[in-house]
Amino acid sequence: DAGVIQSPRHEVTEMGQEVTLRCKPISGHNSLFWYRQTMMRGLELLIYFNNNVPIDDSGMPEDRFSAKMPNASFSTLKIQPSEPRDSAVYFCASSPRGGRGAGEAFFGQGTRLTVV
Amino acid sequence: AQTVTQSQPEMSVQEAETVTLSCTYDTSESNYYLFWYKQPPSRQMILVIRQEAYKQQNATENRFSVNFQKAAKSFSLKISDSQLGDTAMYFCAFMKHEETSGSRLTFGEGTQLTVNP
């Protein structure tokens, strides 16, 4: 398996523009997580899905952020409108529910977002 | 809610020596997982070691081992024979065990480990 795939790897956008980050989880994994990493706040969980259903979105900073998982193999995180304080590395991770890897999260390589 | 605390923002060790990174957590759950992840400068998050709370035996992966003290809610990572490639940010993480639904993975603040030649 290719692992968790995120795109783009880097994104530079102007303030006010819409940004969409994409994630393809590992096939067969039931849970999907979106994290944001900054120097000030470390790794913050934004939202996680189980079987494509959002379970906990309490970490989503505000209404400008939205996430979807239309099927088991794809998720998006959208920021509209973007602001400079959204600049961070955004990670997607997926996790199987059962088996030897239960509980472990496999991370994508992250998207470095810069809002100017 | 669960919290994970890493009280050592930075640590350094000489190559070939042993270093221990500390982690404490707070939870009312009885069944859960604990992890140590490594994040080198490439920023890829890499699982180092995993412990299931119901197992009393401490997990070991080659040069990496943990000291899991469930009553004290402590989960330290020991790196033996440190190598230059071990230089990275290390995160301790907690996940509640759920049979039917997913569970959030909560991270500590991280410890930056530098291995000196």
Short mmCIF file of C-alpha atoms in Angstrom, two decimals:
data_model
loop_
_atom_site.label_atom_id
_atom_site.label_comp_id
_atom_site.label_asym_id
_atom_site.label_seq_id
_atom_site.Cartn_x
_atom_site.Cartn_y
_atom_site.Cartn_z
CA ASP A 1 0.00 0.00 0.00
CA ALA A 2 1.24 3.50 -0.80
CA GLY A 3 0.35 4.84 2.62
CA VAL A 4 -1.70 7.93 3.35
CA ILE A 5 -1.47 10.32 0.42
CA GLN A 6 -1.93 14.05 0.86
CA SER A 7 -2.00 16.75 -1.77
CA PRO A 8 -0.65 19.24 -2.35
CA ARG A 9 2.65 19.01 -0.43
CA HIS A 10 2.97 22.77 -0.40
CA GLU A 11 0.39 25.48 -0.91
CA VAL A 12 0.93 29.22 -0.98
CA THR A 13 -2.18 31.33 -1.27
CA GLU A 14 -3.32 34.88 -0.73
CA MET A 15 -5.44 35.89 2.18
CA GLY A 16 -9.13 35.54 1.41
CA GLN A 17 -8.72 32.73 -1.07
CA GLU A 18 -10.27 29.30 -0.69
CA VAL A 19 -7.88 26.44 0.06
CA THR A 20 -8.68 22.74 -0.31
CA LEU A 21 -6.42 20.05 1.13
CA ARG A 22 -6.88 16.46 0.04
CA CYS A 23 -6.28 13.11 1.63
CA LYS A 24 -6.46 9.51 0.50
CA PRO A 25 -6.35 7.15 3.51
CA ILE A 26 -4.95 3.64 3.50
CA SER A 27 -7.42 1.20 2.01
CA GLY A 28 -9.40 -0.64 4.67
CA HIS A 29 -8.79 1.85 7.44
CA ASN A 30 -11.91 2.94 9.32
CA SER A 31 -10.81 6.16 10.97
CA LEU A 32 -9.43 9.34 9.43
CA PHE A 33 -7.93 12.28 11.27
CA TRP A 34 -7.01 15.83 10.30
CA TYR A 35 -4.32 17.51 12.42
CA ARG A 36 -2.75 20.94 12.31
CA GLN A 37 0.82 21.51 13.49
CA THR A 38 2.22 24.90 14.46
CA MET A 39 5.14 25.98 16.60
CA MET A 40 2.83 27.69 19.06
CA ARG A 41 0.17 25.00 19.49
CA GLY A 42 1.92 21.78 18.51
CA LEU A 43 -0.26 19.03 17.04
CA GLU A 44 -3.97 19.82 17.27
CA LEU A 45 -6.72 17.44 16.24
CA LEU A 46 -9.15 19.31 14.02
CA ILE A 47 -11.64 16.57 13.21
CA TYR A 48 -11.89 12.83 12.90
CA PHE A 49 -14.17 10.51 10.97
CA ASN A 50 -15.15 6.93 11.61
CA ASN A 51 -16.61 4.98 8.69
CA ASN A 52 -16.89 8.29 6.78
CA VAL A 53 -18.98 9.92 9.52
CA PRO A 54 -17.60 12.92 11.44
CA ILE A 55 -17.33 11.90 15.09
CA ASP A 56 -15.64 14.88 16.71
CA ASP A 57 -15.14 18.26 15.06
CA SER A 58 -14.61 20.20 18.26
CA GLY A 59 -11.09 21.07 17.18
CA MET A 60 -12.17 22.90 14.04
CA PRO A 61 -11.16 26.49 14.81
CA GLU A 62 -14.10 28.30 13.29
CA ASP A 63 -16.71 28.25 10.57
CA ARG A 64 -14.12 29.02 7.94
CA PHE A 65 -12.95 25.42 8.26
CA SER A 66 -14.94 22.48 6.92
CA ALA A 67 -14.12 18.85 6.28
CA LYS A 68 -15.83 16.15 4.28
CA MET A 69 -15.40 12.46 3.68
CA PRO A 70 -17.70 11.51 0.81
CA ASN A 71 -16.38 7.95 0.66
CA ALA A 72 -13.90 5.64 2.35
CA SER A 73 -11.04 6.61 0.08
CA PHE A 74 -11.14 10.40 0.07
CA SER A 75 -11.38 13.36 2.42
CA THR A 76 -11.01 17.11 2.04
CA LEU A 77 -10.28 19.95 4.44
CA LYS A 78 -11.39 23.32 3.16
CA ILE A 79 -10.58 26.79 4.47
CA GLN A 80 -12.69 29.62 3.13
CA PRO A 81 -11.67 32.40 3.38
CA SER A 82 -8.07 31.72 4.36
CA GLU A 83 -6.15 33.98 6.76
CA PRO A 84 -2.42 34.32 7.53
CA ARG A 85 -2.93 32.67 10.95
CA ASP A 86 -4.01 29.50 9.15
CA SER A 87 -0.43 29.00 8.00
CA ALA A 88 0.66 25.62 9.35
CA VAL A 89 1.39 22.04 8.38
CA TYR A 90 -1.79 20.01 8.00
CA PHE A 91 -1.58 16.27 8.48
CA CYS A 92 -4.04 13.59 7.54
CA ALA A 93 -3.82 10.20 9.26
CA SER A 94 -5.79 6.98 9.06
CA SER A 95 -6.19 4.12 11.48
CA PRO A 96 -7.54 0.57 11.32
CA ARG A 97 -10.04 -0.51 13.95
CA GLY A 98 -9.00 -4.10 14.41
CA GLY A 99 -6.06 -6.37 13.95
CA ARG A 100 -2.46 -5.93 14.90
CA GLY A 101 -2.39 -2.28 13.90
CA ALA A 102 -5.46 -1.34 15.89
CA GLY A 103 -5.11 2.04 17.46
CA GLU A 104 -2.10 3.06 15.41
CA ALA A 105 -2.41 6.12 13.18
CA PHE A 106 -0.54 6.21 9.88
CA PHE A 107 0.31 9.73 8.79
CA GLY A 108 0.60 11.34 5.42
CA GLN A 109 3.53 13.61 4.64
CA GLY A 110 1.54 16.73 5.41
CA THR A 111 0.63 19.86 3.49
CA ARG A 112 2.57 22.99 4.34
CA LEU A 113 0.13 25.87 3.93
CA THR A 114 1.32 29.45 3.74
CA VAL A 115 -1.25 32.23 3.58
CA VAL A 116 0.23 35.60 2.61
CA ALA B 1 -10.94 14.29 28.27
CA GLN B 2 -7.47 12.89 28.01
CA THR B 3 -4.30 14.94 28.36
CA VAL B 4 -0.72 14.04 27.56
CA THR B 5 2.21 15.93 29.06
CA GLN B 6 5.84 15.89 28.03
CA SER B 7 7.80 18.00 30.49
CA GLN B 8 11.11 18.03 28.60
CA PRO B 9 10.99 20.42 25.63
CA GLU B 10 14.57 19.60 24.64
CA MET B 11 17.12 16.91 25.39
CA SER B 12 20.52 15.99 24.07
CA VAL B 13 22.62 12.85 24.26
CA GLN B 14 25.98 11.69 23.02
CA GLU B 15 26.07 9.14 20.26
CA ALA B 16 26.02 5.53 21.59
CA GLU B 17 24.66 6.58 24.98
CA THR B 18 21.21 5.97 26.44
CA VAL B 19 18.50 8.58 26.88
CA THR B 20 15.04 8.48 28.45
CA LEU B 21 12.16 10.73 27.40
CA SER B 22 9.32 11.28 29.85
CA CYS B 23 5.57 11.28 29.31
CA THR B 24 2.64 11.37 31.67
CA TYR B 25 -1.03 11.23 30.83
CA ASP B 26 -4.36 11.64 32.49
CA THR B 27 -7.40 9.52 31.73
CA SER B 28 -10.28 7.76 33.43
CA GLU B 29 -10.29 5.02 30.80
CA SER B 30 -9.04 1.54 31.61
CA ASN B 31 -8.41 0.30 28.08
CA TYR B 32 -6.28 2.39 25.76
CA TYR B 33 -3.16 2.58 23.62
CA LEU B 34 -0.02 4.65 24.10
CA PHE B 35 2.43 5.53 21.39
CA TRP B 36 5.71 7.26 20.76
CA TYR B 37 6.01 8.94 17.39
CA LYS B 38 9.15 10.42 15.89
CA GLN B 39 9.18 13.44 13.59
CA PRO B 40 12.54 14.07 11.89
CA PRO B 41 13.25 17.27 9.94
CA SER B 42 11.50 15.72 6.93
CA ARG B 43 8.32 16.23 9.08
CA GLN B 44 7.09 12.69 8.40
CA MET B 45 5.42 11.24 11.51
CA ILE B 46 6.85 7.80 12.18
CA LEU B 47 5.59 5.35 14.77
CA VAL B 48 8.40 4.27 17.07
CA ILE B 49 6.65 2.02 19.56
CA ARG B 50 3.16 1.08 20.73
CA GLN B 51 1.83 -0.16 24.07
CA GLU B 52 -1.58 -1.61 24.86
CA ALA B 53 -2.72 -0.68 28.34
CA TYR B 54 -3.99 -4.14 29.23
CA LYS B 55 -0.54 -5.64 28.63
CA GLN B 56 1.71 -5.48 31.67
CA GLN B 57 4.85 -6.30 29.71
CA ASN B 58 6.71 -3.25 28.44
CA ALA B 59 6.94 -2.97 24.66
CA THR B 60 10.35 -3.20 22.99
CA GLU B 61 11.42 -2.47 19.42
CA ASN B 62 15.14 -3.00 18.86
CA ARG B 63 16.91 -0.08 20.58
CA PHE B 64 13.64 1.46 21.76
CA SER B 65 11.81 0.35 24.88
CA VAL B 66 9.20 1.82 27.18
CA ASN B 67 8.61 1.91 30.90
CA PHE B 68 4.84 1.76 31.25
CA GLN B 69 3.57 2.46 34.76
CA LYS B 70 -0.22 2.28 34.52
CA ALA B 71 -0.98 3.25 38.10
CA ALA B 72 1.30 6.26 37.87
CA LYS B 73 0.05 7.06 34.33
CA SER B 74 3.60 7.27 33.12
CA PHE B 75 4.98 6.13 29.77
CA SER B 76 8.68 6.88 29.22
CA LEU B 77 10.75 6.01 26.16
CA LYS B 78 14.28 4.71 26.46
CA ILE B 79 16.59 4.88 23.48
CA SER B 80 19.71 2.74 23.80
CA ASP B 81 22.89 3.12 21.75
CA SER B 82 21.68 6.47 20.40
CA GLN B 83 22.42 7.16 16.75
CA LEU B 84 22.65 10.43 14.83
CA GLY B 85 19.55 9.43 12.91
CA ASP B 86 17.57 9.45 16.15
CA THR B 87 17.70 13.24 16.15
CA ALA B 88 14.06 14.29 15.87
CA MET B 89 11.03 15.60 17.72
CA TYR B 90 9.43 12.83 19.76
CA PHE B 91 5.73 12.86 20.56
CA CYS B 92 3.93 10.79 23.14
CA ALA B 93 0.32 10.01 22.20
CA PHE B 94 -2.81 8.45 23.71
CA MET B 95 -5.77 6.75 22.09
CA LYS B 96 -8.77 5.28 23.87
CA HIS B 97 -9.70 1.79 22.78
CA GLU B 98 -13.02 1.72 20.98
CA GLU B 99 -14.63 -1.41 19.63
CA THR B 100 -17.16 0.13 17.33
CA SER B 101 -16.15 3.70 16.66
CA GLY B 102 -12.97 5.59 16.12
CA SER B 103 -11.21 7.45 18.89
CA ARG B 104 -9.18 10.61 18.93
CA LEU B 105 -5.40 10.41 19.10
CA THR B 106 -4.13 13.00 21.58
CA PHE B 107 -0.50 14.16 21.45
CA GLY B 108 1.85 15.68 23.98
CA GLU B 109 3.83 18.84 23.30
CA GLY B 110 6.87 16.99 22.03
CA THR B 111 10.51 16.64 23.08
CA GLN B 112 13.25 17.71 20.68
CA LEU B 113 16.06 15.16 20.95
CA THR B 114 19.49 15.94 19.56
CA VAL B 115 22.10 13.21 19.29
CA ASN B 116 25.61 14.67 19.28
CA PRO B 117 28.56 12.99 17.56
#
